Structure formats: structure tokens, C-alpha cells
Tab-separated table of C-alpha atoms in Angstrom:
chain	number	residue	atom	x	y	z
A	1	UNK	CA	-7.602	95.499	-6.488
A	2	UNK	CA	-8.494	93.390	-9.529
A	3	UNK	CA	-11.964	91.925	-9.759
A	4	UNK	CA	-11.628	88.483	-8.059
A	5	UNK	CA	-14.023	86.980	-10.559
A	6	UNK	CA	-11.382	87.340	-13.259
A	7	UNK	CA	-8.263	86.187	-11.411
A	8	UNK	CA	-6.892	82.717	-12.164
A	9	UNK	CA	-7.868	81.493	-8.684
A	10	UNK	CA	-11.320	82.991	-9.040
A	11	UNK	CA	-11.826	81.263	-12.367
A	12	UNK	CA	-10.796	77.927	-10.850
A	13	UNK	CA	-13.307	78.351	-8.026
A	14	UNK	CA	-15.998	79.366	-10.461
A	15	UNK	CA	-15.238	76.398	-12.713
A	16	UNK	CA	-15.455	74.013	-9.807
A	17	UNK	CA	-18.783	75.467	-8.789
A	18	UNK	CA	-20.110	75.046	-12.316
A	19	UNK	CA	-18.811	71.468	-12.444
A	20	UNK	CA	-20.526	70.601	-9.191
A	21	UNK	CA	-23.763	72.265	-10.162
A	22	UNK	CA	-23.681	70.479	-13.529
A	23	UNK	CA	-23.335	67.002	-12.040
A	24	UNK	CA	-25.845	64.550	-13.400
A	25	UNK	CA	-28.530	63.526	-10.917
A	26	UNK	CA	-28.585	59.921	-9.714
A	27	UNK	CA	-29.752	57.368	-12.256
A	28	UNK	CA	-33.382	58.269	-12.891
A	29	UNK	CA	-34.188	54.570	-13.118
A	30	UNK	CA	-33.503	54.191	-9.401
A	31	UNK	CA	-35.988	56.357	-7.470
A	32	UNK	CA	-35.359	57.469	-3.916
A	33	UNK	CA	-36.122	54.648	-1.549
A	34	UNK	CA	-35.404	51.971	-4.144
A	35	UNK	CA	-34.661	48.707	-2.328
A	36	UNK	CA	-32.155	47.266	-4.767
A	37	UNK	CA	-29.076	45.905	-3.021
A	38	UNK	CA	-26.981	47.806	-5.563
A	39	UNK	CA	-29.000	50.989	-4.969
A	40	UNK	CA	-29.008	53.567	-7.733
A	41	UNK	CA	-26.606	51.424	-9.780
A	42	UNK	CA	-29.176	48.700	-10.338
A	43	UNK	CA	-30.864	50.353	-13.316
A	44	UNK	CA	-27.521	50.611	-15.117
A	45	UNK	CA	-26.837	46.922	-14.501
A	46	UNK	CA	-30.347	46.061	-15.641
A	47	UNK	CA	-29.942	48.134	-18.809
A	48	UNK	CA	-26.655	46.426	-19.679
A	49	UNK	CA	-27.855	42.896	-18.945
A	50	UNK	CA	-28.470	40.752	-22.032
A	51	UNK	CA	-31.978	39.359	-22.471
A	52	UNK	CA	-32.694	36.402	-20.206
A	53	UNK	CA	-33.165	34.008	-23.114
A	54	UNK	CA	-30.884	31.220	-21.834
A	55	UNK	CA	-29.950	29.670	-25.184
A	56	UNK	CA	-28.685	26.478	-23.513
A	57	UNK	CA	-31.891	25.702	-21.646
A	58	UNK	CA	-33.287	22.291	-22.551
A	59	UNK	CA	-36.584	24.087	-23.139
A	60	UNK	CA	-35.168	25.749	-26.258
A	61	UNK	CA	-36.853	24.209	-29.336
A	62	UNK	CA	-33.565	23.115	-30.911
A	63	UNK	CA	-32.954	20.594	-28.126
A	64	UNK	CA	-34.806	17.305	-28.481
A	65	UNK	CA	-32.429	14.667	-27.122
A	66	UNK	CA	-31.601	15.100	-23.430
A	67	UNK	CA	-28.266	13.266	-23.629
A	68	UNK	CA	-27.034	15.429	-26.502
A	69	UNK	CA	-28.190	18.580	-24.725
A	70	UNK	CA	-26.547	17.496	-21.479
A	71	UNK	CA	-23.216	16.991	-23.210
A	72	UNK	CA	-23.300	20.450	-24.809
A	73	UNK	CA	-24.632	22.329	-21.788
A	74	UNK	CA	-22.451	20.573	-19.228
A	75	UNK	CA	-19.346	21.553	-21.198
A	76	UNK	CA	-20.359	25.209	-20.892
A	77	UNK	CA	-20.947	24.898	-17.138
A	78	UNK	CA	-17.557	23.267	-16.661
A	79	UNK	CA	-15.859	25.956	-18.748
A	80	UNK	CA	-17.493	28.688	-16.671
A	81	UNK	CA	-16.313	27.055	-13.435
A	82	UNK	CA	-12.721	27.148	-14.654
A	83	UNK	CA	-10.097	24.514	-15.372
A	84	UNK	CA	-10.332	21.085	-13.840
A	85	UNK	CA	-7.454	20.355	-11.473
A	86	UNK	CA	-4.966	17.739	-12.566
A	87	UNK	CA	-5.897	14.212	-11.490
A	88	UNK	CA	-4.498	13.056	-8.175
A	89	UNK	CA	-4.605	9.728	-6.374
A	90	UNK	CA	-6.531	10.196	-3.102
A	91	UNK	CA	-3.612	8.954	-0.969
A	92	UNK	CA	-6.033	8.885	1.946
A	93	UNK	CA	-4.713	8.934	5.483
A	94	UNK	CA	-6.783	8.046	8.535
A	95	UNK	CA	-5.861	10.442	11.344
A	96	UNK	CA	-8.463	9.420	13.938
A	97	UNK	CA	-11.107	6.764	14.469
A	98	UNK	CA	-13.659	6.437	17.253
A	99	UNK	CA	-17.143	5.116	17.894
A	100	UNK	CA	-20.097	6.803	19.600
A	101	UNK	CA	-23.571	5.323	20.063
A	102	UNK	CA	-23.051	2.707	17.388
A	103	UNK	CA	-21.620	5.113	14.780
A	104	UNK	CA	-17.999	4.827	13.654
A	105	UNK	CA	-16.369	8.199	12.936
A	106	UNK	CA	-13.275	8.048	10.763
A	107	UNK	CA	-11.373	11.293	10.290
A	108	UNK	CA	-9.411	11.219	7.065
A	109	UNK	CA	-7.390	13.485	4.805
A	110	UNK	CA	-7.209	12.863	1.063
A	111	UNK	CA	-6.062	14.638	-2.093
A	112	UNK	CA	-8.516	16.428	-4.376
A	113	UNK	CA	-5.714	17.778	-6.601
A	114	UNK	CA	-1.919	17.652	-6.595
A	115	UNK	CA	-0.831	19.478	-3.455
A	116	UNK	CA	-4.386	19.924	-2.153
A	117	UNK	CA	-5.518	17.876	0.859
A	118	UNK	CA	-9.113	17.875	2.078
A	119	UNK	CA	-9.967	16.946	5.678
A	120	UNK	CA	-13.108	14.841	5.968
A	121	UNK	CA	-15.173	12.647	8.229
A	122	UNK	CA	-16.534	9.316	7.045
A	123	UNK	CA	-19.384	7.946	9.161
A	124	UNK	CA	-20.946	4.489	9.183
A	125	UNK	CA	-22.716	2.141	11.537
A	126	UNK	CA	-20.545	-0.275	13.442
A	127	UNK	CA	-22.772	-3.147	12.297
A	128	UNK	CA	-23.061	-1.952	8.691
A	129	UNK	CA	-23.790	-4.598	6.076
A	130	UNK	CA	-21.689	-3.940	2.999
A	131	UNK	CA	-21.565	-2.964	0.256
A	132	UNK	CA	-23.836	-0.138	1.365
A	133	UNK	CA	-25.300	2.974	-0.269
A	134	UNK	CA	-23.419	6.208	0.351
A	135	UNK	CA	-24.209	9.892	0.776
A	136	UNK	CA	-22.019	12.924	0.137
A	137	UNK	CA	-23.289	15.350	2.795
A	138	UNK	CA	-22.397	18.902	1.776
A	139	UNK	CA	-22.136	21.455	4.559
A	140	UNK	CA	-23.533	24.970	4.428
A	141	UNK	CA	-21.910	28.422	4.690
A	142	UNK	CA	-23.930	30.441	7.215
A	143	UNK	CA	-21.054	32.875	7.773
A	144	UNK	CA	-19.424	30.159	9.894
A	145	UNK	CA	-15.902	29.665	8.543
A	146	UNK	CA	-14.327	28.206	11.678
A	147	UNK	CA	-16.185	24.935	11.100
A	148	UNK	CA	-17.084	23.018	7.950
A	149	UNK	CA	-17.769	19.295	8.087
A	150	UNK	CA	-18.790	19.597	11.750
A	151	UNK	CA	-21.881	21.527	10.631
A	152	UNK	CA	-23.529	18.246	9.654
A	153	UNK	CA	-22.065	16.002	12.373
A	154	UNK	CA	-23.311	15.407	15.887
A	155	UNK	CA	-20.893	13.875	18.352
A	156	UNK	CA	-19.886	14.404	21.945
A	157	UNK	CA	-17.069	16.765	21.076
A	158	UNK	CA	-19.157	19.380	19.262
A	159	UNK	CA	-18.159	22.966	20.039
A	160	UNK	CA	-20.950	25.099	21.616
A	161	UNK	CA	-20.968	27.163	18.414
A	162	UNK	CA	-21.859	24.024	16.483
A	163	UNK	CA	-24.617	23.008	18.851
A	164	UNK	CA	-26.264	26.387	18.264
A	165	UNK	CA	-25.655	26.115	14.513
A	166	UNK	CA	-27.339	22.711	14.437
A	167	UNK	CA	-30.310	24.081	16.353
A	168	UNK	CA	-30.863	27.034	14.011
A	169	UNK	CA	-30.106	25.385	10.671
A	170	UNK	CA	-30.860	21.684	11.114
A	171	UNK	CA	-33.609	21.594	13.726
A	172	UNK	CA	-31.073	20.281	16.227
A	173	UNK	CA	-30.382	17.138	14.162
A	174	UNK	CA	-27.208	17.268	12.053
A	175	UNK	CA	-27.766	15.267	8.916
A	176	UNK	CA	-24.602	13.198	8.473
A	177	UNK	CA	-24.939	11.424	11.800
A	178	UNK	CA	-28.608	10.672	11.195
A	179	UNK	CA	-27.945	9.319	7.702
A	180	UNK	CA	-25.182	7.074	9.030
A	181	UNK	CA	-27.590	5.794	11.674
A	182	UNK	CA	-29.963	4.862	8.833
A	183	UNK	CA	-27.401	2.626	7.168
A	184	UNK	CA	-25.509	4.875	4.766
A	185	UNK	CA	-21.790	5.405	4.462
A	186	UNK	CA	-21.599	9.195	4.770
A	187	UNK	CA	-18.719	11.463	3.843
A	188	UNK	CA	-18.450	15.189	4.498
A	189	UNK	CA	-15.401	17.317	3.722
A	190	UNK	CA	-14.291	20.788	4.697
A	191	UNK	CA	-15.088	22.900	1.649
A	192	UNK	CA	-12.504	25.558	0.775
A	193	UNK	CA	-12.020	27.793	2.834
A	194	UNK	CA	-13.891	26.389	5.847
A	195	UNK	CA	-12.955	24.420	8.937
A	196	UNK	CA	-9.403	23.143	8.786
A	197	UNK	CA	-8.987	24.888	5.404
A	198	UNK	CA	-10.005	28.321	6.683
A	199	UNK	CA	-8.075	31.581	6.497
A	200	UNK	CA	-5.897	32.151	9.568
A	201	UNK	CA	-4.429	35.607	10.123
A	202	UNK	CA	-0.699	35.776	10.808
A	203	UNK	CA	-1.348	37.120	14.290
A	204	UNK	CA	-3.503	34.080	15.088
A	205	UNK	CA	-0.984	31.431	14.034
A	206	UNK	CA	0.734	31.191	17.448
A	207	UNK	CA	-2.627	30.142	18.932
A	208	UNK	CA	-2.645	27.074	16.705
A	209	UNK	CA	-5.562	25.362	14.964
A	210	UNK	CA	-7.264	23.779	17.974
A	211	UNK	CA	-10.806	25.174	17.896
A	212	UNK	CA	-11.756	23.440	21.135
A	213	UNK	CA	-9.846	26.162	22.974
A	214	UNK	CA	-11.861	28.961	21.363
A	215	UNK	CA	-14.637	30.764	23.208
A	216	UNK	CA	-17.826	31.805	21.425
A	217	UNK	CA	-16.423	35.337	21.343
A	218	UNK	CA	-13.275	34.005	19.669
A	219	UNK	CA	-15.361	32.143	17.096
A	220	UNK	CA	-17.349	35.276	16.236
A	221	UNK	CA	-14.206	37.404	15.982
A	222	UNK	CA	-12.356	34.920	13.783
A	223	UNK	CA	-15.397	34.379	11.564
A	224	UNK	CA	-15.439	38.135	10.971
A	225	UNK	CA	-11.790	37.980	9.885
A	226	UNK	CA	-12.595	35.190	7.452
A	227	UNK	CA	-15.633	37.004	6.050
A	228	UNK	CA	-13.513	40.086	5.427
A	229	UNK	CA	-11.196	37.958	3.277
A	230	UNK	CA	-13.889	36.587	0.947
A	231	UNK	CA	-13.250	39.264	-1.682
A	232	UNK	CA	-9.484	38.714	-1.400
A	233	UNK	CA	-9.986	35.006	-2.030
A	234	UNK	CA	-12.081	35.752	-5.120
A	235	UNK	CA	-9.557	38.248	-6.510
A	236	UNK	CA	-6.617	35.918	-5.930
A	237	UNK	CA	-8.384	32.948	-7.509
A	238	UNK	CA	-9.352	35.121	-10.492
A	239	UNK	CA	-5.738	36.114	-11.132
A	240	UNK	CA	-4.836	32.434	-10.875
A	241	UNK	CA	-7.313	31.673	-13.663
A	242	UNK	CA	-9.627	29.909	-11.211
A	243	UNK	CA	-12.970	30.511	-9.529
A	244	UNK	CA	-14.182	29.832	-6.011
A	245	UNK	CA	-17.261	27.910	-7.213
A	246	UNK	CA	-14.993	25.902	-9.504
A	247	UNK	CA	-12.637	24.917	-6.686
A	248	UNK	CA	-15.672	23.900	-4.632
A	249	UNK	CA	-17.333	21.864	-7.371
A	250	UNK	CA	-14.163	19.966	-8.236
A	251	UNK	CA	-13.448	19.196	-4.581
A	252	UNK	CA	-16.905	17.638	-4.358
A	253	UNK	CA	-16.426	15.616	-7.550
A	254	UNK	CA	-13.089	14.339	-6.248
A	255	UNK	CA	-14.843	13.391	-3.015
A	256	UNK	CA	-16.985	11.007	-5.069
A	257	UNK	CA	-13.775	9.667	-6.625
A	258	UNK	CA	-12.482	8.839	-3.157
A	259	UNK	CA	-15.802	7.439	-1.961
A	260	UNK	CA	-15.785	4.974	-4.851
A	261	UNK	CA	-12.475	3.545	-3.609
A	262	UNK	CA	-13.985	2.533	-0.269
A	263	UNK	CA	-14.713	-1.210	-0.150
A	264	UNK	CA	-17.844	-0.732	1.980
A	265	UNK	CA	-19.483	1.533	-0.638
A	266	UNK	CA	-21.804	0.423	-3.429
A	267	UNK	CA	-20.650	2.850	-6.131
A	268	UNK	CA	-23.942	2.467	-8.004
A	269	UNK	CA	-25.908	3.835	-5.043
A	270	UNK	CA	-24.428	7.238	-4.193
A	271	UNK	CA	-26.541	10.259	-3.327
A	272	UNK	CA	-25.848	13.828	-2.278
A	273	UNK	CA	-27.660	16.279	-0.031
A	274	UNK	CA	-27.106	19.748	1.391
A	275	UNK	CA	-28.812	22.954	2.450
A	276	UNK	CA	-28.015	26.558	1.502
A	277	UNK	CA	-24.400	26.598	0.241
A	278	UNK	CA	-24.643	22.846	0.714
A	279	UNK	CA	-27.711	22.943	-1.533
A	280	UNK	CA	-25.695	24.871	-4.132
A	281	UNK	CA	-22.977	22.236	-3.875
A	282	UNK	CA	-25.536	19.442	-4.197
A	283	UNK	CA	-27.046	21.159	-7.234
A	284	UNK	CA	-23.722	21.365	-9.069
A	285	UNK	CA	-22.451	17.954	-7.991
A	286	UNK	CA	-25.690	16.343	-9.122
A	287	UNK	CA	-25.578	18.246	-12.409
A	288	UNK	CA	-21.963	17.417	-13.236
A	289	UNK	CA	-21.381	13.883	-11.944
A	290	UNK	CA	-23.378	10.981	-13.382
A	291	UNK	CA	-22.324	8.760	-10.473
A	292	UNK	CA	-24.816	10.628	-8.272
A	293	UNK	CA	-27.868	8.383	-8.336
A	294	UNK	CA	-30.102	10.695	-6.268
A	295	UNK	CA	-29.613	14.410	-5.599
A	296	UNK	CA	-31.426	16.427	-2.917
A	297	UNK	CA	-31.168	20.231	-2.961
A	298	UNK	CA	-32.478	22.049	0.113
A	299	UNK	CA	-32.671	25.814	0.453
A	300	UNK	CA	-31.007	26.757	-2.823
A	301	UNK	CA	-33.187	27.103	-5.878
A	302	UNK	CA	-34.500	30.119	-7.762
A	303	UNK	CA	-34.422	31.661	-11.176
A	304	UNK	CA	-31.653	34.249	-11.022
A	305	UNK	CA	-33.149	37.401	-12.569
A	306	UNK	CA	-35.697	37.937	-9.743
A	307	UNK	CA	-32.786	37.692	-7.277
A	308	UNK	CA	-30.825	40.555	-8.813
A	309	UNK	CA	-32.652	43.453	-7.210
A	310	UNK	CA	-32.835	42.546	-3.548
A	311	UNK	CA	-31.276	39.140	-2.922
A	312	UNK	CA	-27.575	39.760	-3.526
A	313	UNK	CA	-26.332	40.927	-0.137
A	314	UNK	CA	-27.487	37.707	1.516
A	315	UNK	CA	-25.274	35.539	-0.716
A	316	UNK	CA	-21.588	34.703	-0.678
A	317	UNK	CA	-19.279	35.167	-3.664
A	318	UNK	CA	-19.041	31.376	-3.939
A	319	UNK	CA	-22.555	31.142	-5.373
A	320	UNK	CA	-21.728	33.192	-8.479
A	321	UNK	CA	-20.256	31.425	-11.515
A	322	UNK	CA	-18.700	33.929	-13.947
A	323	UNK	CA	-20.561	34.180	-17.246
A	324	UNK	CA	-22.749	31.129	-16.664
A	325	UNK	CA	-26.067	32.938	-16.701
A	326	UNK	CA	-25.593	34.247	-20.214
A	327	UNK	CA	-26.288	30.659	-21.208
A	328	UNK	CA	-28.397	28.991	-18.520
A	329	UNK	CA	-30.591	29.834	-15.562
A	330	UNK	CA	-30.034	28.059	-12.251
A	331	UNK	CA	-32.878	25.535	-12.788
A	332	UNK	CA	-31.398	24.802	-16.214
A	333	UNK	CA	-28.193	23.732	-14.462
A	334	UNK	CA	-30.130	21.560	-12.017
A	335	UNK	CA	-32.049	20.223	-15.008
A	336	UNK	CA	-28.877	18.596	-16.307
A	337	UNK	CA	-30.071	15.740	-14.095
A	338	UNK	CA	-33.187	15.269	-16.224
A	339	UNK	CA	-33.670	11.521	-16.467
A	340	UNK	CA	-32.177	11.012	-12.991
A	341	UNK	CA	-33.840	11.486	-9.570
A	342	UNK	CA	-33.845	15.052	-8.222
A	343	UNK	CA	-35.517	16.502	-5.130
A	344	UNK	CA	-35.843	20.241	-4.393
A	345	UNK	CA	-36.944	21.461	-0.949
A	346	UNK	CA	-37.677	25.139	-0.296
A	347	UNK	CA	-39.048	27.291	2.513
A	348	UNK	CA	-41.699	29.863	1.663
A	349	UNK	CA	-40.199	32.481	3.985
A	350	UNK	CA	-36.597	31.959	2.908
A	351	UNK	CA	-35.004	35.428	2.991
A	352	UNK	CA	-32.265	34.342	0.573
A	353	UNK	CA	-34.630	33.971	-2.387
A	354	UNK	CA	-37.681	35.783	-3.807
A	355	UNK	CA	-40.887	33.711	-3.666
A	356	UNK	CA	-41.578	34.276	-7.351
A	357	UNK	CA	-38.078	33.055	-8.244
A	358	UNK	CA	-38.430	29.920	-6.142
A	359	UNK	CA	-41.766	29.049	-7.730
A	360	UNK	CA	-40.532	29.850	-11.241
A	361	UNK	CA	-37.546	27.552	-10.743
A	362	UNK	CA	-39.801	24.634	-9.812
A	363	UNK	CA	-42.056	25.377	-12.780
A	364	UNK	CA	-39.051	25.367	-15.092
A	365	UNK	CA	-37.628	22.158	-13.649
A	366	UNK	CA	-41.042	20.533	-14.022
A	367	UNK	CA	-41.106	21.535	-17.694
A	368	UNK	CA	-37.544	20.281	-18.253
A	369	UNK	CA	-38.264	16.902	-16.681
A	370	UNK	CA	-41.541	16.631	-18.597
A	371	UNK	CA	-39.792	17.345	-21.897
A	372	UNK	CA	-37.228	14.676	-21.006
A	373	UNK	CA	-40.083	12.223	-20.365
A	374	UNK	CA	-38.985	11.835	-16.745
A	375	UNK	CA	-41.536	13.777	-14.735
A	376	UNK	CA	-41.823	11.031	-12.126
A	377	UNK	CA	-38.135	11.475	-11.191
A	378	UNK	CA	-38.593	15.049	-9.947
A	379	UNK	CA	-39.902	15.858	-6.466
A	380	UNK	CA	-40.365	19.468	-5.342
A	381	UNK	CA	-41.857	20.625	-2.039
A	382	UNK	CA	-42.419	23.892	-0.212
A	383	UNK	CA	-42.501	24.300	3.569
A	384	UNK	CA	-43.649	27.087	5.846
A	385	UNK	CA	-40.902	28.870	7.710
A	386	UNK	CA	-37.490	30.473	7.144
A	387	UNK	CA	-34.273	29.233	5.560
A	388	UNK	CA	-33.419	25.879	7.183
A	389	UNK	CA	-33.323	22.087	6.829
A	390	UNK	CA	-35.251	21.032	9.901
A	391	UNK	CA	-36.364	17.575	10.992
A	392	UNK	CA	-39.673	17.433	9.028
A	393	UNK	CA	-37.806	18.434	5.860
A	394	UNK	CA	-35.102	15.892	6.609
A	395	UNK	CA	-37.674	13.147	7.084
A	396	UNK	CA	-39.112	13.840	3.632
A	397	UNK	CA	-35.640	13.994	2.090
A	398	UNK	CA	-34.435	10.802	3.749
A	399	UNK	CA	-37.555	8.871	2.749
A	400	UNK	CA	-37.046	10.027	-0.828
A	401	UNK	CA	-33.338	9.100	-0.805
A	402	UNK	CA	-34.245	5.673	0.527
A	403	UNK	CA	-36.633	5.191	-2.380
A	404	UNK	CA	-33.754	5.504	-4.853
A	405	UNK	CA	-30.753	4.264	-2.876
A	406	UNK	CA	-32.294	1.518	-0.728
A	407	UNK	CA	-35.228	0.188	-2.765
A	408	UNK	CA	-34.914	-3.229	-1.111
A	409	UNK	CA	-36.037	-1.721	2.206
A	410	UNK	CA	-39.336	-0.450	0.845
């Protein structure tokens, strides 16, 4: 019998054994027990990352004039978000109107692009004196795809899932209804793909779109289906030459377009506010649209490099703008408002952001506003507690918004 070591099969087995034994060990830059969300791959990513120099930060010495910087930097942000959709007349349609406890709720649908219709609620007091200041209230993510605009609205028909959502995220007081009670015209849309714009599996279509019929178990199950499709949405948008954050940002800009057509709105007194994903939306809307007089960002501010190691898994794909952070850090984007009122509210125990990143972002924004000669227009506050926009935070935000949007009442 021939020596098995020298048969063809024996040589194959031996070669495989050598190949396995010669495998490189895991990246030595990622020790056992490393807490990076990307595990042993983090050191490779870190090694490949360009230096965090942010050449389009207003703090770079070459920038002296804030208006000139804003024009150059904003163009880069818009390019990173992807192409602007073609203009479209709102062609708004009112599909329902009712009044509860002195607040008029108008459910509308309007166009944000050709062929794209956004469902929204517009809220205002029944005795509103017009023209009145307005707020774009930007709902959060929270893994809750079944609902969008309802996350910031309190009315008698709220689903039990929304009542719990309001309790956890808004201290039991949804913001849009409260702002309307205070004399603002408030609009909130379903961001893509939330609420009436959500993903619906083929098997679910026969059940229809009526969420009132869904149990809490149904809501949890369908949210899981939607979450599983996030990566599919991103891949499909990428092949279409688009980005999810770009679709979101342009929807919000087009919401301001529509708001300015409303006769009861004073177009010179428009603000925006949101928490978490809503804070991200407020950040970008305030940075990109000069019609926003006052911008409040809650629960979404940090420098990005400290987030890379252990604050990725807690964020949705929608928060990541391709290529943007070669040019600017997140507070640099928010700083595009320099010269206009900006408020940033953060929670010290927010699990979505590292404490050092949150503090560094405020420090950078402070420096940007100081360089622009507008330090008095920036307000930044920290609160004890986890990720949320509770009533004490809301009270501070609403008082600040009133300062800029309703100065006659002070």
C-alpha cells in the first residue's frame, strides 16, 4: 500500500491542514474583549480612516466670512445627500379635519416630489390669531415604523403603542399638540418609510393599512419586519443614485415649502424641533434651509469619531450621510446656522452617544458661533437622565423658541 502521505488525496489534506494552521490571527489591534461594535474589524477601519481634519469646518483658518463659508460647505452637504428631487407643486388635499380640546387637527397629503405624496397633520388652535408663527415638528425613529407623525401628536384616537411611546420618549406629553396649544401652527409629516409610508409585506396587504385594528403584538411583529428591511431600503436607494438621509432631508425642506403656502402662517417665523432621529432631521433642516428662524436639536449631537467604536449599533442607517465626514464633523454641519438661533439639548446618560463626543460637539459649536460673532444665538444644555425629550426639556425648548418666534409675548 503506498504511503498515504504521498498520495494526491493525502497531499490535499496536508495542504489544507497547513493552510488552516497558517491562518493569520485576528487583527492584533483588536484585543480579546474589545468592545467595538465592529469587533476585530475596528482597527482596520481606524487604520484606513483619513485624519479627522475636517477641511470644511468654519474653524479652519482659511474661512473668515461666515456667509461665504456657508455657501461652500452647504454645497458639499447637499452633494453628499444626493440629488434634489424635481420641484413639485404641493397639490395639498385635506382628507380629514376634527377638533379636540380647542385644537384643530387637519390631516393632509401633499407632494414633496413628482409622484411622492407625504401624509401629514397640521395642528392649530381653534381661536388662533393669524398670521401665526409655525413649527415643523420632526418625529423620531425609536424602531417604531408603524407610526410616524403620531409620535408627536396626542389625541383621543392614539393607539396604545403610541401612548407608551409618548410616555417613554416625551415624558407623556407629545410635542406637536402642546406647541399648537401654545399658539403655533404645527406640521408633522410621516418621514420615509414610517407611518403611512412604511414597508408592508405582501402577505400583510390583505389586512389593509388600518393600524387601529392592530394589537400590540401585531405592532411589534410588523415593526420587526420593517427593521429587517432597512438595509434593503439603503441598497435600493443607493442603486437609484439616492440616499435615505437625502430623501428625508428633502422631504423636510419641501414641508417648509408647503407650510409657507398656508395663509395662517407667518413665513418669517418658522422654527423646527425634534428628538433623536427628529433631532437629526432638525439639525439638517436648520442647516440647509434659511427659512428656519429657530432650530432646536434634542438628543442628537456629538462629534462622530468618538462614536465609531461603540455607538454604531444603536443608530439607524438613516443617520449616515455617505462621504460627508471626510469634509465636516456633525457640529460643523449644525454650525451652518452660525448667525441664526440654535439650541442643542442633550442627556448625560444618553446611550446613543459618548459623553466626550457630546461635550466636544458643544465646545466646537461654541467656537464656531464665537468666530461668527454670534455667541448669544447659541444655547446648549445638558440634563441628567437617558435619551428622551421629557417635559422639563420641552419647557426649556419652548421658552427658547418663544424668545425667537414670539418676541411680542415676552
